[in-house]
Coordinates of C-alpha atoms in Angstrom, one line a residue:
X176 CA -27.4 -6.0 -18.6
X177 CA -24.0 -7.7 -18.5
X178 CA -22.0 -6.1 -15.5
X179 CA -18.2 -6.0 -15.5
X180 CA -16.6 -4.7 -12.3
X181 CA -13.2 -3.0 -12.8
X182 CA -11.2 -2.8 -9.5
X183 CA -7.5 -2.3 -10.1
X184 CA -4.8 -0.8 -8.0
X185 CA -2.5 1.9 -9.5
X186 CA 0.6 1.0 -11.5
X187 CA 3.2 2.7 -9.4
X188 CA 5.0 5.4 -11.2
X189 CA 3.0 5.2 -14.4
X190 CA -0.8 5.2 -14.0
X191 CA -3.4 6.0 -11.3
X192 CA -6.1 3.5 -10.5
X193 CA -8.6 5.8 -12.0
X194 CA -6.7 6.0 -15.3
X195 CA -6.5 2.2 -15.4
X196 CA -10.3 1.9 -14.8
X197 CA -10.9 4.1 -17.9
X198 CA -8.6 2.0 -20.0
X199 CA -10.2 -1.3 -18.9
X200 CA -13.6 0.2 -19.5
X201 CA -12.6 1.1 -23.1
X202 CA -11.5 -2.5 -23.7
X203 CA -14.8 -3.9 -22.3
X204 CA -16.9 -1.6 -24.4
X205 CA -14.9 -2.5 -27.5
X206 CA -15.8 -6.2 -27.1
X207 CA -19.2 -5.9 -25.2
X208 CA -20.8 -2.6 -26.3
X209 CA -23.9 -3.2 -24.2
X210 CA -21.9 -3.9 -21.0
X211 CA -22.5 -2.1 -17.7
X212 CA -19.1 -1.2 -16.2
X213 CA -18.6 -0.4 -12.5
X214 CA -15.3 1.4 -11.9
X215 CA -13.8 1.1 -8.5
X216 CA -10.3 2.5 -8.3
X217 CA -8.6 0.5 -5.5
X218 CA -5.7 0.8 -3.1
X219 CA -4.4 -1.7 -0.6
X220 CA -3.1 1.1 1.6
X221 CA -0.3 2.3 -0.6
X222 CA -0.1 5.0 -3.3
X223 CA -3.6 6.1 -4.3
X224 CA -5.2 5.5 -0.9
X225 CA -6.4 9.1 -0.5
X226 CA -7.8 9.3 -4.0
X227 CA -9.6 5.9 -3.7
X228 CA -11.2 6.9 -0.4
X229 CA -12.4 10.3 -1.7
X230 CA -13.8 8.6 -4.8
X231 CA -15.7 6.1 -2.8
X232 CA -16.8 8.2 0.2
X233 CA -16.6 11.8 -0.9
X234 CA -14.7 14.6 0.9
X235 CA -12.0 17.2 0.3
X236 CA -8.4 16.7 -0.9
X237 CA -5.8 18.8 0.9
X238 CA -2.0 19.1 1.0
X239 CA 0.6 19.7 3.7
X240 CA 4.3 20.4 3.6
X241 CA 6.2 17.8 5.6
X242 CA 9.6 16.2 5.6
X243 CA 10.2 13.7 2.8
X244 CA 12.2 10.5 3.0
X245 CA 15.4 12.2 1.9
X246 CA 15.0 15.0 4.5
X247 CA 13.7 17.8 2.2
X248 CA 10.2 19.1 2.3
X249 CA 7.5 17.4 0.1
X250 CA 3.9 18.3 -0.7
X251 CA 1.9 15.5 0.8
X252 CA -1.7 14.8 -0.1
X253 CA -4.4 13.9 2.4
X254 CA -8.2 14.0 2.6
X255 CA -10.9 14.9 5.0
X256 CA -13.9 12.6 4.6
X257 CA -17.5 13.9 5.2
X258 CA -17.5 12.5 8.8
X259 CA -14.3 14.4 9.6
X260 CA -12.0 11.4 9.4
X261 CA -8.7 12.2 7.9
X262 CA -7.3 9.8 5.3
X263 CA -3.5 9.8 4.5
X264 CA -1.0 7.6 2.8
X265 CA 2.6 7.2 4.1
X266 CA 3.7 7.0 0.5
X267 CA 2.9 10.7 0.2
X268 CA 5.4 11.4 3.0
X269 CA 8.0 8.6 2.5
X270 CA 7.2 6.7 -0.7
X271 CA 9.7 5.1 -3.1
X272 CA 9.0 7.6 -5.9
X273 CA 10.1 10.5 -3.5
X274 CA 13.6 9.0 -3.4
X275 CA 14.0 9.9 -7.1
X276 CA 16.1 6.9 -7.7
X277 CA 18.5 7.5 -4.9
X278 CA 17.6 4.6 -2.7
X279 CA 19.0 4.7 0.8
X280 CA 17.0 2.5 3.3
X281 CA 19.5 3.0 6.1
X282 CA 18.9 6.8 6.2
X283 CA 15.4 7.3 4.6
X284 CA 13.1 8.7 7.2
X285 CA 9.4 8.4 8.2
X286 CA 9.5 11.8 10.0
X287 CA 6.9 13.3 7.7
X288 CA 4.4 10.7 8.8
X289 CA 4.6 12.0 12.4
X290 CA 4.6 15.6 11.2
X291 CA 1.4 15.1 9.3
X292 CA -0.2 13.3 12.3
X293 CA 0.7 16.2 14.5
X294 CA -0.7 18.7 12.0
X295 CA -4.0 16.7 11.8
X296 CA -4.4 16.7 15.6
X297 CA -3.7 20.4 15.8
X298 CA -6.4 21.1 13.2
X299 CA -9.0 19.3 15.4
X300 CA -9.0 16.0 13.6
X301 CA -9.6 13.0 16.0
X302 CA -9.8 10.0 13.6
X303 CA -7.2 9.0 11.0
X304 CA -7.2 6.3 8.4
X305 CA -3.6 5.7 7.2
X306 CA -2.4 3.6 4.4
X307 CA 1.2 2.4 4.8
X308 CA 2.1 0.7 1.5
X309 CA 4.7 1.9 -1.0
X310 CA 7.4 2.9 1.5
X311 CA 11.0 3.8 0.8
X312 CA 11.9 3.3 4.5
X313 CA 13.1 0.5 6.8
X314 CA 13.4 2.5 10.0
X315 CA 10.7 0.7 12.0
X316 CA 9.0 4.1 12.4
X317 CA 11.8 5.8 14.2
X318 CA 11.4 9.0 12.3
X319 CA 7.7 9.1 12.8
X320 CA 8.0 8.5 16.5
X321 CA 10.7 11.2 16.8
X322 CA 8.4 13.7 15.1
X323 CA 5.7 12.9 17.7
X324 CA 8.2 13.6 20.5
X325 CA 9.8 10.2 21.3
X326 CA 13.5 10.2 22.1
X327 CA 16.0 7.4 21.7
X328 CA 19.2 7.1 23.8
X329 CA 22.2 4.7 23.9
X330 CA 23.6 2.9 26.9
X331 CA 25.3 6.1 28.1
X332 CA 22.2 8.3 27.8
X333 CA 23.3 10.1 24.6
X334 CA 20.7 10.8 22.0
X335 CA 20.5 8.5 19.0
X336 CA 19.5 10.0 15.7
X337 CA 16.3 8.2 14.5
X338 CA 17.6 6.4 11.4
X339 CA 17.7 2.7 10.6
X340 CA 21.5 2.7 10.5
X341 CA 21.5 3.7 14.2
X342 CA 18.8 1.3 15.5
X343 CA 21.3 -1.2 16.9
X344 CA 22.6 1.6 19.3
X345 CA 19.3 2.3 20.9
X346 CA 19.0 1.1 24.5
X347 CA 16.1 3.3 25.9
X348 CA 12.9 4.8 24.5
X349 CA 11.7 8.0 26.2
X350 CA 8.0 8.8 25.5
X351 CA 6.8 12.4 25.0
X352 CA 4.8 14.1 27.8
X353 CA 1.8 14.2 25.6
X354 CA 0.9 12.5 22.3
X355 CA -1.6 13.8 19.7
X356 CA -5.1 12.7 20.6
X357 CA -5.9 10.6 17.6
X358 CA -7.7 7.3 17.0
X359 CA -5.7 5.7 14.1
X360 CA -6.7 2.8 11.9
X361 CA -3.8 1.6 9.7
X362 CA -4.6 0.1 6.3
X363 CA -1.8 -2.5 5.7
X364 CA -1.1 -3.8 2.2
X365 CA 0.7 -6.9 3.5
X366 CA 0.4 -9.3 6.4
X367 CA 4.1 -9.8 7.0
X368 CA 5.6 -10.0 10.5
X369 CA 8.3 -7.6 11.6
X370 CA 11.3 -9.9 11.4
X371 CA 12.6 -13.1 9.9
X372 CA 12.3 -14.7 6.5
X373 CA 9.0 -12.9 5.8
X374 CA 9.9 -9.8 7.7
X375 CA 10.3 -6.2 6.6
X376 CA 14.1 -6.3 5.8
X377 CA 14.3 -9.7 4.1
X378 CA 11.2 -9.4 1.9
X379 CA 10.9 -5.7 1.1
X380 CA 14.4 -4.3 1.9
X381 CA 16.0 -5.2 -1.4
X382 CA 13.4 -3.2 -3.4
X383 CA 14.3 -0.2 -1.3
X384 CA 18.0 -0.6 -1.9
X385 CA 19.0 -2.8 1.0
X386 CA 22.1 -4.8 0.1
X387 CA 22.2 -8.6 0.8
X388 CA 24.9 -8.2 3.4
X389 CA 22.8 -5.5 5.2
X390 CA 19.7 -7.5 5.6
X391 CA 20.7 -9.8 8.4
X392 CA 22.3 -7.1 10.7
X393 CA 19.3 -4.8 10.2
X394 CA 16.9 -7.6 10.9
X395 CA 18.7 -8.3 14.1
X396 CA 18.7 -4.7 15.1
X397 CA 15.0 -4.4 14.5
X398 CA 14.4 -7.6 16.5
X399 CA 16.3 -6.2 19.4
X400 CA 14.4 -2.9 19.1
X401 CA 11.1 -4.9 19.2
X402 CA 12.3 -6.4 22.5
X403 CA 13.0 -2.9 23.8
X404 CA 9.5 -1.8 22.8
X405 CA 8.0 -4.8 24.7
X406 CA 10.2 -4.0 27.8
X407 CA 9.7 -0.3 28.0
X408 CA 6.3 0.4 26.3
X409 CA 4.4 -2.9 26.7
X410 CA 3.2 -4.0 23.2
X411 CA 4.7 -7.2 21.7
X412 CA 4.9 -6.3 18.1
X413 CA 7.2 -9.0 16.8
X414 CA 4.8 -11.5 15.3
X415 CA 1.7 -9.2 14.7
X416 CA 0.5 -9.7 11.0
X417 CA 1.2 -6.4 9.2
X418 CA 3.9 -5.3 11.7
X419 CA 6.5 -5.6 8.9
X420 CA 4.6 -3.4 6.5
X421 CA 6.4 -0.2 5.4
X422 CA 9.7 -1.2 6.8
X423 CA 8.3 -1.8 10.3
X424 CA 6.0 1.2 10.4
X425 CA 3.1 -1.2 11.1
X426 CA 4.8 -2.2 14.3
X427 CA 5.6 1.5 15.1
X428 CA 2.0 2.6 14.7
X429 CA 1.0 -0.1 17.2
X430 CA 3.7 0.6 19.7
X431 CA 4.0 4.4 19.6
X432 CA 0.4 5.5 18.6
X433 CA -1.8 2.6 19.8
X434 CA -3.2 2.2 16.3
X435 CA -5.2 -0.7 15.0
X436 CA -3.9 -2.6 11.9
X437 CA -6.4 -3.8 9.3
X438 CA -6.0 -5.1 5.7
X439 CA -6.3 -2.0 3.6
X440 CA -8.0 -3.7 0.7
X441 CA -10.8 -5.0 2.9
X442 CA -11.6 -1.5 4.2
X443 CA -12.1 -0.2 0.7
X444 CA -14.0 -3.2 -0.6
X445 CA -16.5 -2.8 2.2
X446 CA -16.8 1.0 1.5
X447 CA -17.5 0.2 -2.1
X448 CA -20.1 -2.4 -1.2
X449 CA -18.3 -4.9 -3.4
X450 CA -20.3 -7.9 -2.1
X451 CA -23.5 -6.2 -3.2
X452 CA -22.1 -5.3 -6.6
X453 CA -20.9 -8.9 -7.2
X454 CA -24.4 -10.3 -7.0
X455 CA -25.1 -9.3 -10.6
X456 CA -21.6 -9.4 -12.0
X457 CA -20.4 -11.4 -15.0
X458 CA -16.7 -10.7 -14.6
X459 CA -14.3 -8.8 -12.3
X460 CA -11.1 -7.3 -13.7
X461 CA -8.4 -6.3 -11.2
X462 CA -4.6 -5.7 -11.4
X463 CA -1.5 -4.0 -10.2
X464 CA 1.9 -3.0 -11.6
X465 CA 3.6 -6.3 -10.9
X466 CA 2.0 -9.6 -9.8
X467 CA 4.5 -11.8 -7.9
X468 CA 4.8 -13.8 -4.7
X469 CA 4.2 -10.7 -2.6
X470 CA 0.8 -10.2 -4.2
X471 CA -0.6 -13.1 -2.2
X472 CA 0.2 -11.4 1.1
X473 CA -2.7 -8.9 0.9
X474 CA -2.3 -6.9 -2.3
X475 CA -5.3 -5.6 -4.3
X476 CA -5.7 -8.4 -6.8
X477 CA -5.9 -11.1 -4.1
X478 CA -8.2 -9.0 -1.9
X479 CA -10.5 -8.5 -4.9
X480 CA -10.1 -12.1 -6.0
X481 CA -11.1 -13.5 -2.7
X482 CA -14.4 -11.5 -2.7
X483 CA -15.1 -12.6 -6.2
X484 CA -14.4 -16.2 -5.4
X485 CA -16.8 -16.1 -2.5
X486 CA -19.5 -14.8 -4.8
X487 CA -18.8 -17.3 -7.5
X488 CA -17.7 -14.7 -10.0
X489 CA -14.5 -15.1 -12.2
X490 CA -11.8 -12.6 -11.6
X491 CA -8.9 -11.9 -13.9
X492 CA -5.9 -9.7 -13.2
X493 CA -4.3 -7.5 -15.8
X494 CA -0.9 -6.3 -14.6
X495 CA 2.2 -4.4 -15.9
X496 CA 4.4 -7.5 -15.6
X497 CA 4.7 -10.9 -13.9
X498 CA 7.4 -11.8 -11.3
X499 CA 8.5 -14.9 -9.5
X500 CA 5.8 -16.6 -7.4
X501 CA 2.8 -15.0 -9.3
X502 CA 1.1 -18.4 -9.5
X503 CA 0.3 -18.1 -5.7
X504 CA -2.6 -15.7 -6.6
X505 CA -4.4 -18.5 -8.5
X506 CA -5.3 -20.1 -5.2
X507 CA -6.7 -16.9 -3.9
X508 CA -9.6 -16.2 -6.2
X509 CA -7.7 -14.8 -9.3
X510 CA -8.7 -17.2 -12.1
X511 CA -6.1 -15.9 -14.6
X512 CA -3.5 -13.1 -15.0
X513 CA -2.3 -11.3 -18.1
X514 CA 0.7 -9.0 -18.4
X515 CA 1.1 -5.8 -20.4
X516 CA 4.9 -6.3 -20.7
X517 CA 7.8 -8.5 -19.6
X518 CA 9.4 -6.0 -17.2
X519 CA 12.3 -5.2 -19.6
X520 CA 11.4 -1.6 -20.3
X521 CA 12.8 1.3 -18.4
X522 CA 10.5 3.6 -16.4
X523 CA 10.9 6.3 -19.0
X524 CA 9.9 3.9 -21.8
X525 CA 7.0 2.6 -19.7
X526 CA 5.6 6.1 -19.2
X527 CA 5.4 6.5 -23.0
X528 CA 3.8 3.1 -23.8
X529 CA 2.0 1.9 -20.7
X530 CA -1.5 3.0 -21.7
X531 CA -1.4 1.3 -25.0
X532 CA 0.3 -1.7 -23.5
X533 CA -2.4 -2.1 -20.9
X534 CA -5.2 -1.7 -23.4
X535 CA -3.7 -4.4 -25.6
X536 CA -3.3 -6.7 -22.6
X537 CA -6.9 -6.0 -21.4
X538 CA -8.3 -6.8 -24.9
X539 CA -6.3 -10.0 -25.0
X540 CA -7.6 -11.0 -21.5
X541 CA -11.2 -10.2 -22.3
X542 CA -11.1 -12.0 -25.7
X543 CA -9.7 -15.2 -24.1
X544 CA -12.1 -15.1 -21.1
X545 CA -15.2 -14.6 -23.3
X546 CA -14.1 -17.2 -25.8
X547 CA -13.6 -19.8 -23.1
X548 CA -17.0 -19.1 -21.6
X549 CA -15.6 -18.6 -18.1
X550 CA -17.8 -15.7 -17.3
X551 CA -20.9 -15.9 -15.3
X552 CA -24.0 -15.6 -17.4
X553 CA -27.6 -14.9 -16.4

């Protein structure tokens, strides 16, 4: 039996990872009717983390009302796994789609993340797996920390509201008397540090609406805040891989919650027994909405590609579009990539055509790979 492993991420705003698996399967069956397809909807810690974990591990999906990134209440999904571990994604509390096009990284808040953690602890949960990709925020977790009871004051002892625009005014961090008793593992979708050229503001800020002239000042404010964390709380978060994820929420989870940061894609690949499945595989197909230079920092295609490369199995990526720096994934186990579009369509147009666009790109990718004989045959 010829085995094809289908392990894509969601295409943000258009298709879930499960929908993409179904489309890829249709394309495989059209060209190789006798193929065995193994569908593994993936997530690197961003949107789709809850669904991916529940699909792989079982459990129950639930919802909670918490504060969204714009300050209004949102219905946030989370899951309870069979062993009692809660799985949540910060994108459900503070993700880009929740901004509804009104990007505002200086005021967007992570408060809902802290509210959900508090709710989970109050319900008796003691272990949490949190994905932190897909954020709309750049507040270094100020909102999350405030929801847990932390307070921030200026040099005169006055309270500072927990927004990114106020970070430069903070001079003291006042911890709560008691924190929720939770053991938290954070699934990061990138390995970027907190500050600098590869930091939260410079790399991810623009896609959240940060203007060029705002990047430097906010980066300096976050750097100073990291120094304050080291002085008043102890942890040195500045250069930790993944600290820059979700606008600095990675650093905040370390500093304020004592969390452990891990690559999100690796956690899910282990749960899916990807190494075992690869032993008899002919080809792996992965993908995400946009493959670009950021993909090589820990996104799904690279995580899947590295595992495939280690097993000697070709891995192709089918994506929505290709951006600058995409060629970096070719050194990370992805043997080729194919795009469903050129990135010129609006989101409204994409929602109408994305499924057919993806199926066409998947067929093109498979035809080329099979013709070239690059697949692993028995």
